[in-house]
Each structure stands twice: as C-alpha cells, then as structure tokens.
Coordinates of C-alpha atoms and ligand atoms in Angstrom, one line a residue:
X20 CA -1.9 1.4 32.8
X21 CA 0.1 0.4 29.5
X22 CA 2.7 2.9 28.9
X23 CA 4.8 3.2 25.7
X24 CA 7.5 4.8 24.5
X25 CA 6.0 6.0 21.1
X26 CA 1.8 5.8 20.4
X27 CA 2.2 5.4 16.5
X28 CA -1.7 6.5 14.8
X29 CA -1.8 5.5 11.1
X30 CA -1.3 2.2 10.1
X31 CA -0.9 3.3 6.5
X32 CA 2.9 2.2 5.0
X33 CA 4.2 5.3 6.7
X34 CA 2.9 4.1 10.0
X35 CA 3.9 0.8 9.4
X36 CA 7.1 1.9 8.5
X37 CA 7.7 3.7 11.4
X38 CA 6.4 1.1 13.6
X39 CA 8.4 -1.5 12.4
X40 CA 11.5 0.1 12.4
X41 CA 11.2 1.8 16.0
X42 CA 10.1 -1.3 17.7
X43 CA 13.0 -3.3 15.8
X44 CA 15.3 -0.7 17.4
X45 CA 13.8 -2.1 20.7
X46 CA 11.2 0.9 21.6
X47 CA 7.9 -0.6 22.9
X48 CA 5.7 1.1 20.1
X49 CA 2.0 0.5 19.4
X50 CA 0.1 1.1 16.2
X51 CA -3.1 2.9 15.9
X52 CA -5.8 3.1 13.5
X53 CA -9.2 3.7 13.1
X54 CA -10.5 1.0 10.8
X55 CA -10.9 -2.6 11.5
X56 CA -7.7 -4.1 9.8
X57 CA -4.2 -2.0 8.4
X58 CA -3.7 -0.7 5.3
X59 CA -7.1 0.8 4.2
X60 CA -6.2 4.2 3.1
X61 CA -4.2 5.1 -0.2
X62 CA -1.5 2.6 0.9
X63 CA -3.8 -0.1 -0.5
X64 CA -4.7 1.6 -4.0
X65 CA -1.9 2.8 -5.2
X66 CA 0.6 1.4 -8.3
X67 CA 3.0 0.0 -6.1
X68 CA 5.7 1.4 -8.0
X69 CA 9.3 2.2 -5.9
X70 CA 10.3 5.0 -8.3
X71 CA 13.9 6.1 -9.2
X72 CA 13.5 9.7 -7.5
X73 CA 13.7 11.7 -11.6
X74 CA 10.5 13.3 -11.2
X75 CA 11.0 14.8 -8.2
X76 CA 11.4 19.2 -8.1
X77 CA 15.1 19.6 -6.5
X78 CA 15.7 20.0 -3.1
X79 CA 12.4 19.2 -1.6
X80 CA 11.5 16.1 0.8
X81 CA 10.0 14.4 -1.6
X82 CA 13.4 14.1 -3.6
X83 CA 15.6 13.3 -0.5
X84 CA 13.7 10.5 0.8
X85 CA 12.9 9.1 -2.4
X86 CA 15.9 8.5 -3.6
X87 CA 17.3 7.0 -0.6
X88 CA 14.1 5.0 0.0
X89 CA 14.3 3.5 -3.1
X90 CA 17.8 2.5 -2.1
X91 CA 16.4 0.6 1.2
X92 CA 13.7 -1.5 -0.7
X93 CA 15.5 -4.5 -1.7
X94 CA 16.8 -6.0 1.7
X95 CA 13.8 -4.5 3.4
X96 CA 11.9 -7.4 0.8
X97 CA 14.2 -9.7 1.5
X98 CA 13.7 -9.7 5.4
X99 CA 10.1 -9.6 4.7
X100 CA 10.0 -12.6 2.3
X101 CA 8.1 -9.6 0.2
X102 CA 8.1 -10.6 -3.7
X103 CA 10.0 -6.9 -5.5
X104 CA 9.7 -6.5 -8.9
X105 CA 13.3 -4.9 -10.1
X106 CA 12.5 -4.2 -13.6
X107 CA 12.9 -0.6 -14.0
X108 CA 10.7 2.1 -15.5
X109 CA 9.9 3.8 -18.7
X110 CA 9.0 7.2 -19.2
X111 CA 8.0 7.7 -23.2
X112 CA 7.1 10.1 -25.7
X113 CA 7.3 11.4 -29.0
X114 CA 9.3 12.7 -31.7
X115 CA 8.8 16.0 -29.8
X116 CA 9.4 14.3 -26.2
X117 CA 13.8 14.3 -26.0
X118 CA 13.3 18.2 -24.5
X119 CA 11.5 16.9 -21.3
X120 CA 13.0 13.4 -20.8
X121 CA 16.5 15.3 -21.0
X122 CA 14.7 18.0 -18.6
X123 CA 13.9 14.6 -16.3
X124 CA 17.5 12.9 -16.9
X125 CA 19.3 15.9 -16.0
X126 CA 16.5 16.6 -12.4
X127 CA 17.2 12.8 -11.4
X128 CA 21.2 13.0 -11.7
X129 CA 20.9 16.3 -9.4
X130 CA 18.4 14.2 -7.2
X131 CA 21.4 11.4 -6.9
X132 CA 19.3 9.2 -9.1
X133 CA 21.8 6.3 -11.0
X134 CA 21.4 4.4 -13.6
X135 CA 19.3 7.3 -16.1
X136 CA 19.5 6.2 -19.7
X137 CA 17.9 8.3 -22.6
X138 CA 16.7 5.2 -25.8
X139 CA 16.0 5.9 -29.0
X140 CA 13.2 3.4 -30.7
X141 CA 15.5 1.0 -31.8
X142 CA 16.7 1.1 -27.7
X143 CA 13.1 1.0 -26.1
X144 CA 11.9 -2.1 -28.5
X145 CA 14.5 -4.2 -26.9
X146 CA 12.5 -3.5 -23.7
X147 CA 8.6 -3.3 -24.6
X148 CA 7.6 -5.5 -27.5
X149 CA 3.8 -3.2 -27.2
X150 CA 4.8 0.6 -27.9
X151 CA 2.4 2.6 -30.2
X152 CA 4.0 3.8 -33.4
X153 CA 4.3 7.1 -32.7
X154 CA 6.9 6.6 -29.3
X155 CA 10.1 7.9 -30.4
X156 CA 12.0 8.2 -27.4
X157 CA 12.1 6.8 -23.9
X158 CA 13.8 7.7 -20.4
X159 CA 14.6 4.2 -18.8
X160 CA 14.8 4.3 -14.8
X161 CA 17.2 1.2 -14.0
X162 CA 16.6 1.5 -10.7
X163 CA 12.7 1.9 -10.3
X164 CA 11.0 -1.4 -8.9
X165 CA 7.7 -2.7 -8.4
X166 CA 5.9 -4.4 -4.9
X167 CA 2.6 -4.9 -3.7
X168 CA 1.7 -1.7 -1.2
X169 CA -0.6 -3.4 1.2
X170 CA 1.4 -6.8 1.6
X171 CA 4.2 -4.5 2.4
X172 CA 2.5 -2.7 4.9
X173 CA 1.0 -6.0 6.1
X174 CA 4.0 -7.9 6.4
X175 CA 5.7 -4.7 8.4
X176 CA 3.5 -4.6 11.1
X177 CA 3.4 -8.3 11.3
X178 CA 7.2 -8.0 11.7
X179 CA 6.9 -5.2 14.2
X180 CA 4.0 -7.5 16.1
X181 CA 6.6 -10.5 16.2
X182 CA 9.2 -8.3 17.9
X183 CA 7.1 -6.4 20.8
X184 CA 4.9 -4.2 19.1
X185 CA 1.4 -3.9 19.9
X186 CA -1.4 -3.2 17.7
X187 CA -5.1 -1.1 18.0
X188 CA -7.8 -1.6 15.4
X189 CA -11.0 0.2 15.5
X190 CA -9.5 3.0 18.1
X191 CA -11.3 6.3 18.0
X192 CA -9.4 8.2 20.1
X193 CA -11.3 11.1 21.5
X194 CA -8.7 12.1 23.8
X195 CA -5.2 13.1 23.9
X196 CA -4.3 14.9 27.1
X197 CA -0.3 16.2 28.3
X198 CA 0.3 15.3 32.0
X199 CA 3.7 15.0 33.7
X200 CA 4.4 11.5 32.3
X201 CA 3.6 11.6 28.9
X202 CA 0.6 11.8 26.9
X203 CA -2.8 9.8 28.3
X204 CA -5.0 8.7 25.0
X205 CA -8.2 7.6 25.3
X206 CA -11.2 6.3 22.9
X207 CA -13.7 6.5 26.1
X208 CA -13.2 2.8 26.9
X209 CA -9.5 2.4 27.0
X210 CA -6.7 4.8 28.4
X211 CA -3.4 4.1 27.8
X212 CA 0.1 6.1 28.3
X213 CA 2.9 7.3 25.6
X214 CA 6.1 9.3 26.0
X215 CA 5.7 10.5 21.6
X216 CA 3.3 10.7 19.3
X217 CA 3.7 10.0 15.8
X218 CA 0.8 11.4 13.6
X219 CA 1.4 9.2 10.2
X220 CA -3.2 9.6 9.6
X221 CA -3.2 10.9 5.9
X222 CA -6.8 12.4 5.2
X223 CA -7.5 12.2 9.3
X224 CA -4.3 13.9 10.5
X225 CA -6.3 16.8 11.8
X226 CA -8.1 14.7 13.8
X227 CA -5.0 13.4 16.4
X228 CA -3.8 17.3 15.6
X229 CA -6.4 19.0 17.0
X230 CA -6.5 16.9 20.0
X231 CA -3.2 17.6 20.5
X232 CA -3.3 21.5 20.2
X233 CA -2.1 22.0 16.5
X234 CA -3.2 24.2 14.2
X235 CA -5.0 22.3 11.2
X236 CA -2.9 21.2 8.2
X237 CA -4.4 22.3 5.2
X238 CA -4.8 19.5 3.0
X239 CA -6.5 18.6 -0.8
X240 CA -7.5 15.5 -2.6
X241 CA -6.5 13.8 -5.6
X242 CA -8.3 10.9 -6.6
X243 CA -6.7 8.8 -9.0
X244 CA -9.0 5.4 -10.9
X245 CA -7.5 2.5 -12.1
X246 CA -8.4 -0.5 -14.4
X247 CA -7.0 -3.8 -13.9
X248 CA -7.0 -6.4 -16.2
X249 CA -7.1 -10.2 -16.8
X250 CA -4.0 -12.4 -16.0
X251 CA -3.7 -13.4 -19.2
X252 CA -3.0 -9.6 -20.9
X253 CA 0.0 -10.2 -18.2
X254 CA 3.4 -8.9 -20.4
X255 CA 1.4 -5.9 -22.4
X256 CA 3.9 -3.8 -20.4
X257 CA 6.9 -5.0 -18.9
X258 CA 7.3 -2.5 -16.9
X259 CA 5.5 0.7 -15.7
X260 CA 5.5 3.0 -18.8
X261 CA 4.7 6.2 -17.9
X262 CA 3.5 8.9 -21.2
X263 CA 5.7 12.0 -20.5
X264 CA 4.4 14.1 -17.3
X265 CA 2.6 17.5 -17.3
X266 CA 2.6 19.9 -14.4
X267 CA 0.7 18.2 -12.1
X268 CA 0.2 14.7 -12.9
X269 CA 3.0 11.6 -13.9
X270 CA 0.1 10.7 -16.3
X271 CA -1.8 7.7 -16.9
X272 CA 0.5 4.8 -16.8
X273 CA 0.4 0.7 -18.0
X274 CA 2.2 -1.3 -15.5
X275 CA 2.6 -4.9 -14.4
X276 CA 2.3 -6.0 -10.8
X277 CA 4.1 -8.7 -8.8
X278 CA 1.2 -10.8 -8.9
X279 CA 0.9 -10.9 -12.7
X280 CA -1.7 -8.6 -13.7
X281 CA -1.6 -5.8 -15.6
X282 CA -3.0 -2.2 -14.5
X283 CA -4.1 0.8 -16.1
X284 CA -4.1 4.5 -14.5
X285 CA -4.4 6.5 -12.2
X286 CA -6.4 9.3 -13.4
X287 CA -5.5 12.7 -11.8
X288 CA -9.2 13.9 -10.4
X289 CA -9.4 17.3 -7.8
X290 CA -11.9 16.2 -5.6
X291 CA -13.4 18.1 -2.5
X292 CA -13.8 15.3 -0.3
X293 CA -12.0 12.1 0.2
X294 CA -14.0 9.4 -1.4
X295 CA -13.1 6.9 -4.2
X296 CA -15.7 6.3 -6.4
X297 CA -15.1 5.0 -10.2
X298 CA -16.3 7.2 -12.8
X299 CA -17.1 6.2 -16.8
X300 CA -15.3 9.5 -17.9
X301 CA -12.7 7.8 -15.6
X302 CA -12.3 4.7 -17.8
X303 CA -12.8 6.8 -20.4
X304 CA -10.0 8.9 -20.0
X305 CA -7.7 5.7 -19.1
X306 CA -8.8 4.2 -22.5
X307 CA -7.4 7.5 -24.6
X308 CA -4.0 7.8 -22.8
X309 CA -3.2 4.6 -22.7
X310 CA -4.1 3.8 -26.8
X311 CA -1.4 6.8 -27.5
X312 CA 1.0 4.5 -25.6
X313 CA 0.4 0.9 -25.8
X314 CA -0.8 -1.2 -28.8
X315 CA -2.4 -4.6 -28.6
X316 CA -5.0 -3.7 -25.4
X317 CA -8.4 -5.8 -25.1
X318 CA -10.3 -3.5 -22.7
X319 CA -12.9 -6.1 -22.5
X320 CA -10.0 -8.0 -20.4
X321 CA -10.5 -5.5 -17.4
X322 CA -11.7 -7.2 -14.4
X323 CA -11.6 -4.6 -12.0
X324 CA -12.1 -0.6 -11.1
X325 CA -10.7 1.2 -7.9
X326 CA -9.4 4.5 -7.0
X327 CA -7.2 6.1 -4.0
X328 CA -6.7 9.4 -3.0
X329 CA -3.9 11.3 -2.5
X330 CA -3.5 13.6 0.1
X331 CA -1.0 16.6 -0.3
X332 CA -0.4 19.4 1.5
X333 CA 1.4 21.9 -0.6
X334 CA 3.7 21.1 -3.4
X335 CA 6.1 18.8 -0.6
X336 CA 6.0 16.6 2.1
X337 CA 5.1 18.1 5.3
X338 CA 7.4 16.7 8.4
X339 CA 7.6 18.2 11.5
X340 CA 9.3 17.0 14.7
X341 CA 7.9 19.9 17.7
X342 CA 10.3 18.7 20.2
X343 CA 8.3 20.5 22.9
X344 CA 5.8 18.6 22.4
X345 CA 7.2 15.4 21.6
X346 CA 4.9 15.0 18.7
X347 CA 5.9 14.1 15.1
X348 CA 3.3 14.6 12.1
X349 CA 3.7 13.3 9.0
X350 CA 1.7 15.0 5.9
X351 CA 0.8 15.3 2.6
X352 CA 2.5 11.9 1.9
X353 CA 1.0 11.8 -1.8
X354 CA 3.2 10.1 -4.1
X355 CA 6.5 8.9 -4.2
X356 CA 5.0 8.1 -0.4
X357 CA 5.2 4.7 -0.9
X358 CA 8.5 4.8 -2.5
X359 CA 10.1 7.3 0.4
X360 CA 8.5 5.8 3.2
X361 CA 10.9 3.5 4.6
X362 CA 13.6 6.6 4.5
X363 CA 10.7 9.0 6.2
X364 CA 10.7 5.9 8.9
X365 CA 14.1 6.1 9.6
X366 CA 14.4 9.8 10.1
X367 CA 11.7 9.8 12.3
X368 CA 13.4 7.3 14.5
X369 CA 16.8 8.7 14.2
X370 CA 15.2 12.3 15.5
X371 CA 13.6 10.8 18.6
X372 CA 16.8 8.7 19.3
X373 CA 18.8 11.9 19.3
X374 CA 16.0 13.7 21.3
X375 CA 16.5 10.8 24.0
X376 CA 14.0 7.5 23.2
X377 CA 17.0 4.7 24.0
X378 CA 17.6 2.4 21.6
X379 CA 17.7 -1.8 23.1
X380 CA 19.0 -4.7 21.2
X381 CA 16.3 -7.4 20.4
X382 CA 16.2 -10.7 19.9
X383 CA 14.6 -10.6 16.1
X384 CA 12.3 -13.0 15.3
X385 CA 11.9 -13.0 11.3
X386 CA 8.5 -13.0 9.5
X387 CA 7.5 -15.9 7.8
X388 CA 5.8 -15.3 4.3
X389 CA 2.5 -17.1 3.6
X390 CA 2.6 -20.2 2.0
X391 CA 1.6 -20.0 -1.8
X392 CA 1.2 -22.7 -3.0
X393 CA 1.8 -21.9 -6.5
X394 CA 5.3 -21.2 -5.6
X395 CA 5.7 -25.2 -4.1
X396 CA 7.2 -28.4 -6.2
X397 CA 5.1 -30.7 -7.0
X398 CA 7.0 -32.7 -4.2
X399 CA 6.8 -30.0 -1.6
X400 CA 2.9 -29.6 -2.3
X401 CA 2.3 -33.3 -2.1
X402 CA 4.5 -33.2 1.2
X403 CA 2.6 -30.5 2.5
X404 CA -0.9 -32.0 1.6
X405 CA 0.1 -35.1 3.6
X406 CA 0.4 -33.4 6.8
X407 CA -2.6 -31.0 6.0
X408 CA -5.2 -32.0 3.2
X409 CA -6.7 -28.6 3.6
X410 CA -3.7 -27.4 1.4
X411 CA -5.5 -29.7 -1.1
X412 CA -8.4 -28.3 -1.1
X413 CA -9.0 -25.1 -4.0
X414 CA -11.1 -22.2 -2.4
X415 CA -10.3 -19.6 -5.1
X416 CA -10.1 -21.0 -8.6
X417 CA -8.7 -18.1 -10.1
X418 CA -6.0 -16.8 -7.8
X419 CA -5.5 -20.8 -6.7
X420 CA -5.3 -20.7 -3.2
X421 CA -6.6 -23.1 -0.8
X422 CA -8.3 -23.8 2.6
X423 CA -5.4 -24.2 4.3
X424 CA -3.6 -21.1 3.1
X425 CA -6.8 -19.1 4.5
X426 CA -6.4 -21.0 8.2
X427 CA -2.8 -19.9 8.0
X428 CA -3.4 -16.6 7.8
X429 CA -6.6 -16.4 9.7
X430 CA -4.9 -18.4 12.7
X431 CA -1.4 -15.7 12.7
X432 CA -3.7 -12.4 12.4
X433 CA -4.3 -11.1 16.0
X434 CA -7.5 -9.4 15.0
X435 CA -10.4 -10.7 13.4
X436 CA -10.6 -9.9 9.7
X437 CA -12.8 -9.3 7.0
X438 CA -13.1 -11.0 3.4
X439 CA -11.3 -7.7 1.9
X440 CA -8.0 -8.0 4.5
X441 CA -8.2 -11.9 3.5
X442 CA -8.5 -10.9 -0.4
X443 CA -5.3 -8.5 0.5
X444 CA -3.3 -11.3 2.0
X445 CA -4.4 -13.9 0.1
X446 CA -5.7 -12.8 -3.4
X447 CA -8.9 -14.7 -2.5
X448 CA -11.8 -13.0 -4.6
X449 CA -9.0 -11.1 -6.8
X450 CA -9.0 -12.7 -10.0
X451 CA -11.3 -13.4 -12.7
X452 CA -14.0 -14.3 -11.5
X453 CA -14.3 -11.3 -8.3
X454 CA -15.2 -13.8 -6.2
X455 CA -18.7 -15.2 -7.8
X456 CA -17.2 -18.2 -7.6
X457 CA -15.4 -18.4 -4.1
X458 CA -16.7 -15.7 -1.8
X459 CA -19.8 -18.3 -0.4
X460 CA -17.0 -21.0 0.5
X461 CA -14.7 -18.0 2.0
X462 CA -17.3 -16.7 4.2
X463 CA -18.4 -20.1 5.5
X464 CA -14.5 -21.1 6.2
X465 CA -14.4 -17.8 8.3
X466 CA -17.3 -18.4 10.0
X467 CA -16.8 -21.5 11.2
X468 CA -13.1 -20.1 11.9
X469 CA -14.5 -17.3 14.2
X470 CA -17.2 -19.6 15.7
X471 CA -19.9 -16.9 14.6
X472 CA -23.0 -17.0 12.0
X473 CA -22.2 -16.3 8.6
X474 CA -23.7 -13.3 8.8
X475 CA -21.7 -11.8 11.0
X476 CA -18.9 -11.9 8.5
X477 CA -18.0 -8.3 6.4
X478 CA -16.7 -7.2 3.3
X479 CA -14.7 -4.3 5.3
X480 CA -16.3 -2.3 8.6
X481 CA -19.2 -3.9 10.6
X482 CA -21.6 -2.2 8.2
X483 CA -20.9 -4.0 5.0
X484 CA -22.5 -6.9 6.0
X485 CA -23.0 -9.5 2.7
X486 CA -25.0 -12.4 3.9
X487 CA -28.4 -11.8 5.1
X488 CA -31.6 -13.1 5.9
X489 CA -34.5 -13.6 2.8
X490 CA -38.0 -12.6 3.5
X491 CA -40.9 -13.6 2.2
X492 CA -41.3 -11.5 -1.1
X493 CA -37.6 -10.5 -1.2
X494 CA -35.0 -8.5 0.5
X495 CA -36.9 -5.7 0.7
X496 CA -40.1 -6.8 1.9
X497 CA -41.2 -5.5 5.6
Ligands
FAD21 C1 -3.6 6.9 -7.1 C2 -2.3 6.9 -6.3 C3 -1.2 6.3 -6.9 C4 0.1 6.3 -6.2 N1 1.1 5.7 -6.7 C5 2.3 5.7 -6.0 C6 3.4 5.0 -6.5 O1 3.4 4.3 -7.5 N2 4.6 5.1 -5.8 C7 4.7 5.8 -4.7 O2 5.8 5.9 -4.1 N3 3.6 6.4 -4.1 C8 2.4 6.3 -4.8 N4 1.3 6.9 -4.3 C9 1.4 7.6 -2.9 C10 1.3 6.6 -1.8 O3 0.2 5.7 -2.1 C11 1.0 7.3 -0.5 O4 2.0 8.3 -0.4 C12 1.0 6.4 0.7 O5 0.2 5.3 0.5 C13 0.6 7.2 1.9 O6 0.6 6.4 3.0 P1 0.1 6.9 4.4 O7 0.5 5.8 5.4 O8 0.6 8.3 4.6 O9 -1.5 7.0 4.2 P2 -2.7 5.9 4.2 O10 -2.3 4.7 3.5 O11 -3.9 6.7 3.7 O12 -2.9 5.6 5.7 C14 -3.4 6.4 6.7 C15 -4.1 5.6 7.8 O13 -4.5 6.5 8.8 C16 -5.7 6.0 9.3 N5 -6.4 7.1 10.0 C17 -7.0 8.2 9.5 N6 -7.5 8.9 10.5 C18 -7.3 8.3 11.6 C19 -7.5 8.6 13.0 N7 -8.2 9.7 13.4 N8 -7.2 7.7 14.0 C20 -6.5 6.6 13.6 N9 -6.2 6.3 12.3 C21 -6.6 7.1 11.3 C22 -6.4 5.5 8.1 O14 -7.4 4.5 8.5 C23 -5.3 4.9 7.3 O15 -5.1 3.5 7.6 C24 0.1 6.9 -4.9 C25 -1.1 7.4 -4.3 C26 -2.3 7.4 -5.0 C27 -3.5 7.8 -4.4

C-alpha cells in the first residue's frame, strides 16, 4: 500500500502551501481534496491582495505570519513564473480620518511592518488620479502587493507535483484509523498510509477532525460579494484603496488585479451556512461605499458578481501541532490567509522537521508558466505559430487566448478538468463577454481532448452539466 510521510487534506493556498514546500524539502507528501480540481474554496474568491500586516491586533498569529509572509511573496512569484503586483496599498479617509490611520501606522510598526507613510491630499493625488473630494488623508502600505489567489495556488501544487508530490481529487475520505505505522485513510475504494496529517479544510475541517478524534472547532461565516468590472475601467484605482476600517470589517475596497481588471468589494455578510450567493442589497451596498471613495465609476461596466466565505474561528488563527497524535490543523484562516500562508507553510514544516520527518535534497525541477500569448513579440508569436498553428487560432476573444494555449494546459494537468479550472488557468470565459461567445468552442476542444461527448463536459462537479439533449417541445418536456 502507498505510504507517505505527510497526507496533506485541503488543497486550498494553505494546503498548497504546505504541500509544496514539504515535498520541496524532499518529504513524499500527497494532497487531498474533496472537489474535482484545487482551489475551489475561499482561496479562489478572494482580492488577492498580500497585505503589509498594519491591520492586524498585536501579538496574535495573524500578525506574525503576515508580516513575514508578505516578506516571502516576491521570490516565491519568481520561482513560480507567478505575475505580483508590487504597487502598495491605500487606506483613506476623511478630514476626521488622521486619528485611526495614525492608530494603524503606529499597530503596523509594532507588527514589524516597513515602509508606513501617513499623505496628506496633495501626497495621495500623486498616487490615485480618482479620489472623491472629501479624502483628506491616506495611510500608504509600501509594501502591500497584489497576485492572483488561485494561479498561485495552482502553480504551487503543480510545482509540488513536478518534484514528487502526489495529488487526490474527489477523495471523500470516510476513514482515518491510528495503527502502529501511521494513519490508514480510506474513501471506501482506496486505502493508503501516512506518518502526519495536516488538516488545512477551511469550512470542512471538522470533517478529517472528527475522524481523527478531535473535538469540533467552532467555526462562523463571513461572506463577502464582489463586482468586477470591464477591462477598460482598468486604472480607476491604482492600487487597492481601502475606506478606513471598523471593528469587524477592512471595508469595501477598489482594487486592480494582475490581470487588468478592476474589482469592487467584499461586502462583510454573517451568514449561517457556507454558501456564496450574490445579493442586490449586496451590490447595493458596494455601489454606496465605493461612491464615498472613488470618483469617475460606470457601474454599468461590471461584468461580473461572486462571493467567498471566510471562515474564522475566534478573533485569530487557530494552529495546533498535537504531537501525540502527529496531526496538525489549521483554522480559521480568514483573511490575511492568503497573505500569511506561505509563513503558516513553513512553520508547519519546520515543526514536523524538529518532531523527526527528515528533510532529503531534491533534484528541483522548475515550473514552467503558461504561454500567454499576449506577453509574446510579434516575432516570438509568429515563431511559435509556425511550429503549432493552434497558437493561431482565437478561442476567447476577450481574454485572447487560443487553442493551443488550452491543449497546453489540458495536456500538463494530471486530472481531467472542467470549463471553470480552465477559465482559472486560462482566463477563458473571464472577460467581457462571460463566455457567450467562446464557451461552445471550449467545450468542443475539451471534448474531443478527453475523447468523451460533449456532454460529459462540466462547469465545476459532475452535476453542473451545460450541454444537454433538446426534446421535442423543449427542455422540459417529458
Ligand atoms: C471575501 C474574502 C476576501 C479576502 N481577501 C483576502 C486578501 O485580500 N488577502 C488575504 O491575505 N486574505 C484574504 N482573504 C482570506 C483568504 O482568502 C483565506 O484566508 C484563504 O483563502 C484560506 O485558504 P484555505 O486554504 O485555508 O481555505 P480554502 O481555499 O477554502 O480551501 C479549503 C479546501 O479544503 C477542501 N475541503 C473541505 N473539506 C474537505 C474534506 N472533508 N476533505 C478534503 N478536502 C476538503 C475544500 O474543497 C477546499 O479546496 C479573503 C477571504 C475572503 C472570503
């Protein structure tokens, strides 16, 4: 039976950071996850921003690993090939507003944060050319940064496959017994062995804690909507401008994102139950915020809604290492999750190092990024068409990106994916249009990729089927 060092379930960026960076320390790892693809929790719907570490309360988890997270971002892009938007952030307000940025200022510096600058107007209009009238002052974060989430967390686990790691998509585990050896996990059809377990499962981390014998984690849910808008509004903000916070939210924010759009959100919703549905009083309550902010904003440019869901636990991070058991958890990763989790990673593997797991030297492979076009000379694109026309050949007008950039990506994935983890990779179906115009051609390219009828081709989990059969009388008829 396959035995591993560390059984990693979560393949959210905190599982993907933890995966990566164990099995790059030479531990046989593998990565486990529920749904059919990575990255389909709050990892994928977030605002992608790496943030300074101000807004942090002192001392907590939350502060630590931020700040030295946020440190760790810029190589960690440039092994990946990972696009990292260094531009900073903005946190405004008012002529009543210089209490609580100072009240920020001086909690980063205590957090270790560099770089903290307090503008005046004159200051913050050398930055944002779009600031309502009324913004008087302005903390600027030098060191915050902006990436896209789920191609991070993509491109880490296909690092962490290229150097040993294995991967398990669509694993319901069901069974997570103790014996002599190490822990024996089992979905009903396939048992394997591992020495640790790393629980990294957000809104499901009671489910791998109750097989293991914990008590449950208490946990409540945030969901946060978003508006994105058109390409073309690209520059409205410069950077992510945040209003100034209250107790329990960083507020509604404007920010660009690598890919040059502009966004709009999160809202800060209680909700009982994890789901992430978009709301008009959502939108609504984006529009109001953000018109306090930002001048110059065409809501009819939005071309897209979505919400994620943050999990918390408590006002911290919970992370706790129960050396008798050999089993890690990792919870409550709301935000800055995304910002601390390469930091979280590497505490994780530096406590199982010290409780015994032996690091090995590898042989690294690096990860190759996708080819985009758009970022090709004319001369390298005419090259490239000449040994592959399918490079020539324009499946998604919008986002640009051709047939051959989808075989790429559907030939180095190890698991069969949908049109969503394509769109993630790819952009394909993100712009404009939402995919009216490309999403027949997609499907048909994938289908004749996977050797299967269109039909059998999903939007995420086998049950969001898109193409299907038209009866006589409709859809609907018997
Ligand atoms: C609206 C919003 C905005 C945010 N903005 C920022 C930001 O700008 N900067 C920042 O630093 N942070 C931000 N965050 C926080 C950040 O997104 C999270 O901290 C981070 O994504 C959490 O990652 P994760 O891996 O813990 O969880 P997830 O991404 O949710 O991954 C958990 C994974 O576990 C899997 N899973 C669940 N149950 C099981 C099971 N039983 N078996 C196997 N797998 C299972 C799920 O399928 C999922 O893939 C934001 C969060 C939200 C919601």
């Amino acid at each position: 039976m396959q035995k591993y060092d560390v059984a990693i379930f979560g393949a959210g960026i905190v599982g993907a950071f933890i995966f990566d960076t164990l099995t790059l320390k030479g531990l046989k790892c593998v990565l486990i996850d529920k749904g059919e693809d990575v990255c389909l929790g709050a990892s994928k719907a977030n605002s992608g921003i790496i943030h300074a570490g101000y807004d942090c309360a002192r001392d907590t988890l939350k502060a630590k690993f931020n700040v030295l997270g946020n440190k760790m971002y810029p190589e960690i892009a440039k092994r990946l090939g990972e696009p990292i938007g260094e531009c900073g952030s903005l946190v405004v307000g008012d002529k009543d507003s210089l209490l609580i940025l100072t009240e920020l200022l001086n909690r980063g510096m205590y957090n270790g944060v560099k770089n903290l600058e307090i503008l005046d107007r004159s200051g913050l209009e050398k930055l944002e050319k779009n600031l309502n009238k009324n913004i008087a002052y302005g903390l600027y974060a030098k060191d915050a940064k902006i990436i896209s989430p789920y191609h991070f967390t993509i491109a880490l686990v296909e690092e962490s496959l290229l150097n040993g790691g294995e991967i398990k998509l669509n694993y319901n585990v069901n069974s997570i017994q103790r014996q002599n050896d190490g822990y024996l996990i089992s979905d009903g059809k396939e048992n394997f062995m591992a020495n640790y377990i790393v629980n990294a499962c957000a809104e499901g981390v009671n489910e791998i804690g109750s097989l293991v014998g914990e008590p449950a984690i208490p946990l409540t849910y945030t969901k946060g909507e978003y508006v994105l808008l058109d390409k073309d509004e690209f520059g409205l903000a410069c950077r992510p401008i945040f209003p100034t916070p209250t107790k329990n939210s960083k507020g509604i924010l404007a920010c660009p994102t690598v890919n040059g759009n502009t966004f709009f959100g999160p809202t800060a919703e209680d909700i009982k139950e994890y789901e992430t549905s978009v709301t008009l009083s959502g939108i609504n309550k984006i529009k109001t915020s953000i018109l306090k902010m930002i001048d110059n904003v065409n809501f009819k440019r939005i071309i897209k809604l979505y919400a994620g869901v943050r999990v918390k636990t408590g006002d911290d991070f919970y992370i706790n290492f129960n050396e008798n058991k050999n089993y890690f958890v990792i919870a409550g990763i709301c935000s800055p999750g995304l910002s601390a989790a390469p930091a979280i990673a590497e505490y994780v593997a530096n406590s199982l190092i010290e409780k015994g797991l032996q690091v090995k030297a590898i042989k690294f492979t690096p990860r190759r990024p996708y080819t985009n076009i758009l970022k090709l000379s004319n001369q390298e694109l005419s090259n490239l068409i000449k040994k592959d026309k399918n490079y020539g050949d324009i499946v998604c007008n919008c986002e640009k990106v051709t047939k051959g950039e989808i075989l790429e990506v559907l030939n180095r994935t190890p698991f069969k994916l949908t049109t969503d983890g394509i769109k993630r990779r790819l952009r394909v179906t993100m712009g404009r249009c939402q995919g009216s115009f490309c999403y027949p051609r997609l499907i048909k390219i994938m289908a004749d990729y996977y050797n299967c009828d269109e039909k059998e081709i999903c939007f995420r989990g086998k049950e969001s089927l898109i193409v299907c059969d038209i009866k006589e009388g409709g859809i609907y008829a018997e």
